[in-house]
XYZ file of C-alpha atoms in Angstrom:
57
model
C -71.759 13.351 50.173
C -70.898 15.330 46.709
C -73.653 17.115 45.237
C -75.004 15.580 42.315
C -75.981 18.241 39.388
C -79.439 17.914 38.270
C -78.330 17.950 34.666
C -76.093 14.555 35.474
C -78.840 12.581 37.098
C -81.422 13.480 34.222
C -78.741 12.052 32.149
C -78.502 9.134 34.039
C -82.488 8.913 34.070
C -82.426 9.006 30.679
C -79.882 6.191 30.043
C -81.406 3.866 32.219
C -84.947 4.812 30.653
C -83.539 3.780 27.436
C -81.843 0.815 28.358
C -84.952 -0.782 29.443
C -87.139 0.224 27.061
C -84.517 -1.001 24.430
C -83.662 -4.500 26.325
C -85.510 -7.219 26.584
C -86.398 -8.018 30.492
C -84.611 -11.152 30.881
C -81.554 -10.000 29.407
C -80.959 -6.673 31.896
C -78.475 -6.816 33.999
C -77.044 -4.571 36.811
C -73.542 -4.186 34.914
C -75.090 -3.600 31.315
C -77.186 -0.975 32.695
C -74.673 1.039 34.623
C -72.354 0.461 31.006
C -75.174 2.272 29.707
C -75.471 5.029 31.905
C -71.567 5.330 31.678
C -72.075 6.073 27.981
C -74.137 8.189 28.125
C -72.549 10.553 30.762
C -69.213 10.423 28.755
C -70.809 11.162 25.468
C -72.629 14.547 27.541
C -69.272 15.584 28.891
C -69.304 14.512 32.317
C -66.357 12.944 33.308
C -66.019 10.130 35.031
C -63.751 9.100 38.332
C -64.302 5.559 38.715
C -62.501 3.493 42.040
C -62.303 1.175 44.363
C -62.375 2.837 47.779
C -65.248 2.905 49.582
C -67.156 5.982 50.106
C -66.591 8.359 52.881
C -69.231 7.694 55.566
């Protein structure tokens, strides 16, 4: 597994943090939320590699 830096998963913490506190319950959903987490690593720098093949084992 690729290591994660700490700085990209307190960015993703913080998306998702804001995303619910800024969304009603009943209308989260899995895709808006990961949307929102995208946006927020792209507008910190972090690039992202998005793609269809399954993860090494």
């Amino acid at each position: 597994m690729t290591h994660m830096p700490q700085a990209a998963v307190t960015t993703i913490a913080a998306a998702l943090d804001d995303y619910r506190l800024t969304t009603p319950t009943e209308q989260q959903t899995p895709d808006e939320a990961a949307e929102r987490v995208a946006e927020y690593l792209a507008s910190s720098g972090w690039g992202l590699h998005i793609t269809d093949e399954p993860a090494a084992a």
